[in-house]
Amino acid sequence: MKKQFGKIVAVFVLFLVSAALILPVVFMVCKAAPKDFYLLLIEKFWFYPKFWNSLFYAAGIGAGASLLSLLAAFGLTKGGFRHGKIIFFLLLLLMLMPLQTTLLPNYIGLRDLGILDTRSALLLPMICSPFAIYLMCRYMEGVPDENWEAARLETDSLFRILFHVVFPQMRACVAAVFVFMFAEGFNMIEQPMYYLKQDKLKPLSIITDSMQAGEEKLIYAIGIVCMIPLLFLYGFYEEELTDGLGRLKM
Amino acid sequence: MRSKIRTLFIILSISFFACACSGKTGEEKEQADRTIKRYEMSGLLGYCVDEAGEYLYCTVKGSASVYQYGTDGTFVKEIAVTADAGEEDVQTYVGEDAERANYLTNLCINGDKLYCFRERNGCLLEINVATGEARVCGRLTTIPSIRKMEAHQDTLLLLMYPEIGCGVLQAVLFDLDTGAFTALPVENPIAICAGTEGEYWLEARDAEGIYLQKYTVDTDSFSEQYRTNFTEEMSDIVYQPEENAIYGYIPAQIQYVRLIPEQALVAARFPAQRLYEHACNMMFAGVRLFVYDTFMGNIYSFEPQAYVEDNKPLKGYVLDLANVPDWSGYNIDLEELSWDALALKVLAGDSDYDFVVLNTDMTEALAIRDAMAYYPIPEDRIGRYLQECYPFVREAATYRGDIWMLPVNLYAAGIVYREDNLAEYNISMEDIKTYEDLCAAAKLLYEAGQADRYAVGYPNTLLLKEYIRLNKKEGTVNFDTEEFRSLLDFLKGEYGAGTDFRSSYIHINFMDYQQFYDLDIDVEERQNLIWEAFLKTICFEQVAGSNWDYDKYEGKEGFHVCGVPTFSGREGTSPVMADIVIINPNAPNLDTVLDFVEDMSKNYIANPDRHLSAEEGIYGTDVFDRDVYTLYSQGEIDFALPNELFISYYSYIAGDITDKEAVIEELNRTVNMYFGE
Amino acid sequence: MFYFLPFLKVIYYSFIKGQYQKSFVGFANYIAVLKNTYFQMACLNTLLMIAFCVPVFLAAAVLLSILYCGSGAVGNFLRKLTILPLLLPSVSVVAAFALLFGKIESPLPVYILYLWKYLGMGIVIVSSALTAVEPQLYEAARMDGAGFWQMHGRITLPLCARPIGFTAVLGVVYCFRTFRESYLYYGSNYPPDYSYTLQYYMNNQFLKLNYQSMAVSSILVTLTLAVFIALCMKRTK
């Protein structure tokens, strides 16, 4: 009886909390009139290019970061670096570094590379995210060494080992990193603001931040449309994500 | 295996680092000759230069000969032209006309042949330079005046007026072999020049604008019309075959342009020699461009390449486009940027812009100064201009011994008033010591039904800035004073929420001009009527403007000007603001941008009434002029604090916050936070 | 390259006089920043925020995860919804929050904003760790008559210590990222004293073109935090 009661209370509490968390979302959905959607999706031509830009950046960052961090993590954890701890500490440091501070040196770097105001300016730094590498390293540490020791006996090709042995084992984490970085890429604001000049390269996130006059009303509609790809992704990869994050080890 | 992974990793990292470390190297720019040569010849009528640029030929008034000079100025020989002595006069001239008509004009050259025109008998003459022999090659019987003549291969192209008193130019081709004249079917030609391989270039205007067109003699055909983006026409053009470029002079903008005719958009604008009238007979000899100033009768020559910055315009950033004046003479690309983005550029030491234009009213200017993110402008470039300015301007432009910016477009706040009109209501400006007095006077006028005879600007920002300016000490401003409290009370009472703006006596609307708009007269006349009525009835007007704003009252009887009274009744001052040009220390076109500021300062020196010149002499002796001089000399440049600090102040006046003490506390907090960080 | 090289540059910048005066000034910048009262205030506020938000964030994440996991399909569905706030654009969210809270003389609205936005992420991490714990352990504990608190205190916490630790690090990172929301909430670079965090300090220094102070303060803070976290990590091991 007591247990039953406890469960009811728990569900009730959960409902309340969830309601609190979702309320603004609901509020937003209510605020967006169907007319806004019509305006946004059918009348406004600026919306689609921006939306595709956003998706492109997010997908590119997600895919790139998961691949690169997989390689980097593999190298770092299994490459036999003696000072692994120092590297982890460094990764942690870089991860904690506020974006505002790294903006300037990053900007200088991108400028000297000559890729300012191109798509790569957004993609490259985000692909090399220390957060993704950190996550991947932590996960990779939990996977026993024996697996690739065995694989090494069979083949000498690094690529094969990576593709046939490492990737399947890391699948969950790769998915997690992908979703994580996708969301980051979709929501980034400072980077496109400072690294891009051409309007046609800019993603949607800037628009939602600085609306043209008279279009404030559309903001809710945009918010909802933005949410859809992310929700879709989340729903689709939820298991991998949960799995990937669940096995995180400090 | 392990080492393999490790190697891969290391190689990857190293290549990434190498990428990042590879910086860019700057390119050294070649210095072209910027000197301008001047040839002075009294009574110059026509000139030309040979292709190599060795000799200069000219014809002058009072002589029927062609004179040959070296381009270094040495006299070579005189070629007397008498071949047409037997020809009859086309018409009879009298007086000065007769004299002019007697001489040779429109000299032009083609290889070793010179061509010129004698108006009196309409003879086109061909002169062999080497032998000095001349012959009459053609004769115009009805033409009184040729604007320009160009010789190319076996033809001459004449730009001329077809009949006496006809104001429309026509381009006429003359064939030297057959002696036939053919009028080209181009309407409204403006200028002509010889091109390459039997071609001529024509500049013409139609309803859509100005265009360039190529005429090929052999096939008697025209190319398509190359549309320019000009609003003003080039008075003369010249073709430079090596660059396939056309150079022209736009008198209305006092600048030369260089353009590629096939894409007839401006490739470069440059100043060089200023001409007082339209340019005439522009010619190329080697890399030097020769041009004849018809007004001064001088020939100038210079290397345009020294003035054309390789098709690279100057690049400037501004925070507010509205602040930017129109500086012609350079091909300037201005872009509006947010301070966030500009700050990043400044900090990163970007080299994609040459200068920044800000205003003294912006703290951002101070931030750039304090970060020393400016290129010190050499004293010899703009020193003279600054010397002419008031000391306070000079002071503001100097930081740690460097001139860190060029102040332009200075404008000062003051109050213009008419003593006699005010006296009707027993108001004397002598008695108005504080801003409250000013408002009281406005109230008096308002209540007397004279609301359309004065203008008092919304004082909230003005008074706040004044308060800060007068109370700023070493990095702090104290708002917790009686003075500021009464200022708040005053503003709240006179101007804050609850007061109806339309019936408020603080307003900047002048008289109702509807009566003038009902009249059926043209715009100019109406403006004059309005202005007259305005001058007659005005009592006082709060002005924050440039010289131009004060100039419009100049010489008008009974006008005075004084500084804006401050709230606390301290001595009335005039806050002066200016647009400032700051040069990027990493400017890609540093030389050009320095020339630019120098030219700008020279421009101001040449027009002393356009800047706050401290030279007393130029202000005239009127009462009003003296007042303006005094107003300016009381001036002070102040860099304002960011508006963001004063959110509470503005919302107090607007009525969103009601607690006065809280506002004062908040102001103290934010302002001192700003200073303290 | 995009992180480490910039990081080195930031260190370099922190030792020079200015972006346009590249003279080495040693620790003068550090001393100036440390002495600045507003930096101290900003530090205090940031630490306060971390000290308050991160434990609450953790506790809420753990508790809610346990609850969510314990309530079957309904809980599972609701859990999925918790991640929604993270995906919403901040502008509209802040507008809604400003309406909700009005004027409160404390930094609480920002704290709540932070919790609301990032709690979903915490829950996702912790609950996925929970699902990895073998259910037999709980069964056994229940046999022994352990209560709710006892059970989770003894089993869940030790087993999930690492994911929870990671969540804590994440919480700290997110604390730094709440600047945009806070800025939109107060609509000014000069928020009330209690909300003046390091981000404001650094942003204002940036706007004043004083990059040196910015570099110094970020180095000081990240270093402190990283050392602190590293020590914690060592202890949990």
mmCIF file of N, CA, C and O in Angstrom, chain B residues 33 53 73 78 149 167 266 268 306 321 436 482-483 501 507 527 538 558 608 640 659:
data_model
loop_
_atom_site.group_PDB
_atom_site.id
_atom_site.type_symbol
_atom_site.label_atom_id
_atom_site.label_comp_id
_atom_site.label_asym_id
_atom_site.label_seq_id
_atom_site.Cartn_x
_atom_site.Cartn_y
_atom_site.Cartn_z
ATOM 1 N N ASP B 33 55.523 58.065 -59.116
ATOM 2 C CA ASP B 33 55.859 59.479 -59.021
ATOM 3 C C ASP B 33 54.592 60.306 -58.834
ATOM 4 O O ASP B 33 53.696 60.277 -59.668
ATOM 5 N N GLY B 53 56.406 61.576 -75.329
ATOM 6 C CA GLY B 53 56.427 62.519 -74.229
ATOM 7 C C GLY B 53 57.662 63.398 -74.226
ATOM 8 O O GLY B 53 58.050 63.942 -73.190
ATOM 9 N N GLY B 73 60.560 71.861 -70.655
ATOM 10 C CA GLY B 73 60.329 73.294 -70.655
ATOM 11 C C GLY B 73 61.245 74.088 -71.578
ATOM 12 O O GLY B 73 61.070 75.295 -71.732
ATOM 13 N N GLU B 78 60.077 77.230 -83.581
ATOM 14 C CA GLU B 78 58.795 77.805 -83.929
ATOM 15 C C GLU B 78 58.484 77.416 -85.367
ATOM 16 O O GLU B 78 59.342 77.527 -86.247
ATOM 17 N N MET B 149 39.478 68.144 -81.272
ATOM 18 C CA MET B 149 39.821 67.480 -82.514
ATOM 19 C C MET B 149 40.787 66.357 -82.187
ATOM 20 O O MET B 149 41.703 66.515 -81.381
ATOM 21 N N GLY B 167 23.567 75.073 -79.690
ATOM 22 C CA GLY B 167 24.198 74.602 -78.453
ATOM 23 C C GLY B 167 24.422 73.109 -78.418
ATOM 24 O O GLY B 167 24.849 72.567 -77.405
ATOM 25 N N VAL B 266 33.209 52.713 -62.565
ATOM 26 C CA VAL B 266 34.429 53.380 -62.114
ATOM 27 C C VAL B 266 35.396 52.361 -61.553
ATOM 28 O O VAL B 266 35.059 51.577 -60.690
ATOM 29 N N ALA B 268 38.546 53.533 -60.659
ATOM 30 C CA ALA B 268 39.295 54.310 -59.673
ATOM 31 C C ALA B 268 38.922 55.770 -59.812
ATOM 32 O O ALA B 268 38.722 56.274 -60.905
ATOM 33 N N ALA B 306 50.131 57.016 -59.977
ATOM 34 C CA ALA B 306 50.485 57.398 -58.609
ATOM 35 C C ALA B 306 49.245 57.743 -57.809
ATOM 36 O O ALA B 306 49.263 57.726 -56.593
ATOM 37 N N LEU B 321 25.787 54.830 -40.017
ATOM 38 C CA LEU B 321 25.948 55.409 -41.354
ATOM 39 C C LEU B 321 25.468 56.850 -41.421
ATOM 40 O O LEU B 321 25.936 57.625 -42.228
ATOM 41 N N GLU B 436 16.777 76.310 -16.418
ATOM 42 C CA GLU B 436 15.423 76.569 -15.904
ATOM 43 C C GLU B 436 14.920 77.911 -16.395
ATOM 44 O O GLU B 436 13.752 78.047 -16.762
ATOM 45 N N GLU B 482 22.492 67.309 -4.404
ATOM 46 C CA GLU B 482 21.269 68.107 -4.466
ATOM 47 C C GLU B 482 21.025 68.586 -5.884
ATOM 48 O O GLU B 482 19.907 68.625 -6.378
ATOM 49 N N GLU B 483 22.123 68.931 -6.539
ATOM 50 C CA GLU B 483 22.020 69.452 -7.895
ATOM 51 C C GLU B 483 21.340 68.434 -8.808
ATOM 52 O O GLU B 483 20.428 68.770 -9.560
ATOM 53 N N PHE B 501 3.017 65.979 -24.378
ATOM 54 C CA PHE B 501 4.043 66.549 -25.242
ATOM 55 C C PHE B 501 3.479 67.616 -26.180
ATOM 56 O O PHE B 501 4.107 68.614 -26.451
ATOM 57 N N HIS B 507 9.395 72.149 -26.803
ATOM 58 C CA HIS B 507 9.173 71.509 -28.101
ATOM 59 C C HIS B 507 10.145 72.095 -29.120
ATOM 60 O O HIS B 507 10.742 73.140 -28.902
ATOM 61 N N GLN B 527 10.142 78.212 -50.206
ATOM 62 C CA GLN B 527 11.216 78.113 -49.213
ATOM 63 C C GLN B 527 11.665 79.501 -48.780
ATOM 64 O O GLN B 527 11.889 79.761 -47.601
ATOM 65 N N ILE B 538 11.257 84.621 -35.284
ATOM 66 C CA ILE B 538 11.952 83.781 -34.313
ATOM 67 C C ILE B 538 12.340 84.555 -33.053
ATOM 68 O O ILE B 538 12.785 85.706 -33.118
ATOM 69 N N GLY B 558 20.107 91.822 -35.949
ATOM 70 C CA GLY B 558 19.463 91.560 -34.668
ATOM 71 C C GLY B 558 19.634 90.162 -34.110
ATOM 72 O O GLY B 558 19.033 89.824 -33.103
ATOM 73 N N PRO B 608 37.797 77.718 -44.592
ATOM 74 C CA PRO B 608 37.882 77.901 -43.137
ATOM 75 C C PRO B 608 36.525 78.036 -42.468
ATOM 76 O O PRO B 608 36.402 77.803 -41.281
ATOM 77 N N ALA B 640 31.217 60.985 -24.500
ATOM 78 C CA ALA B 640 30.081 60.618 -23.663
ATOM 79 C C ALA B 640 30.201 59.183 -23.179
ATOM 80 O O ALA B 640 30.886 58.357 -23.775
ATOM 81 N N ASP B 659 10.792 55.659 -7.912
ATOM 82 C CA ASP B 659 11.610 55.940 -6.731
ATOM 83 C C ASP B 659 12.870 56.702 -7.132
ATOM 84 O O ASP B 659 13.776 56.155 -7.754
#
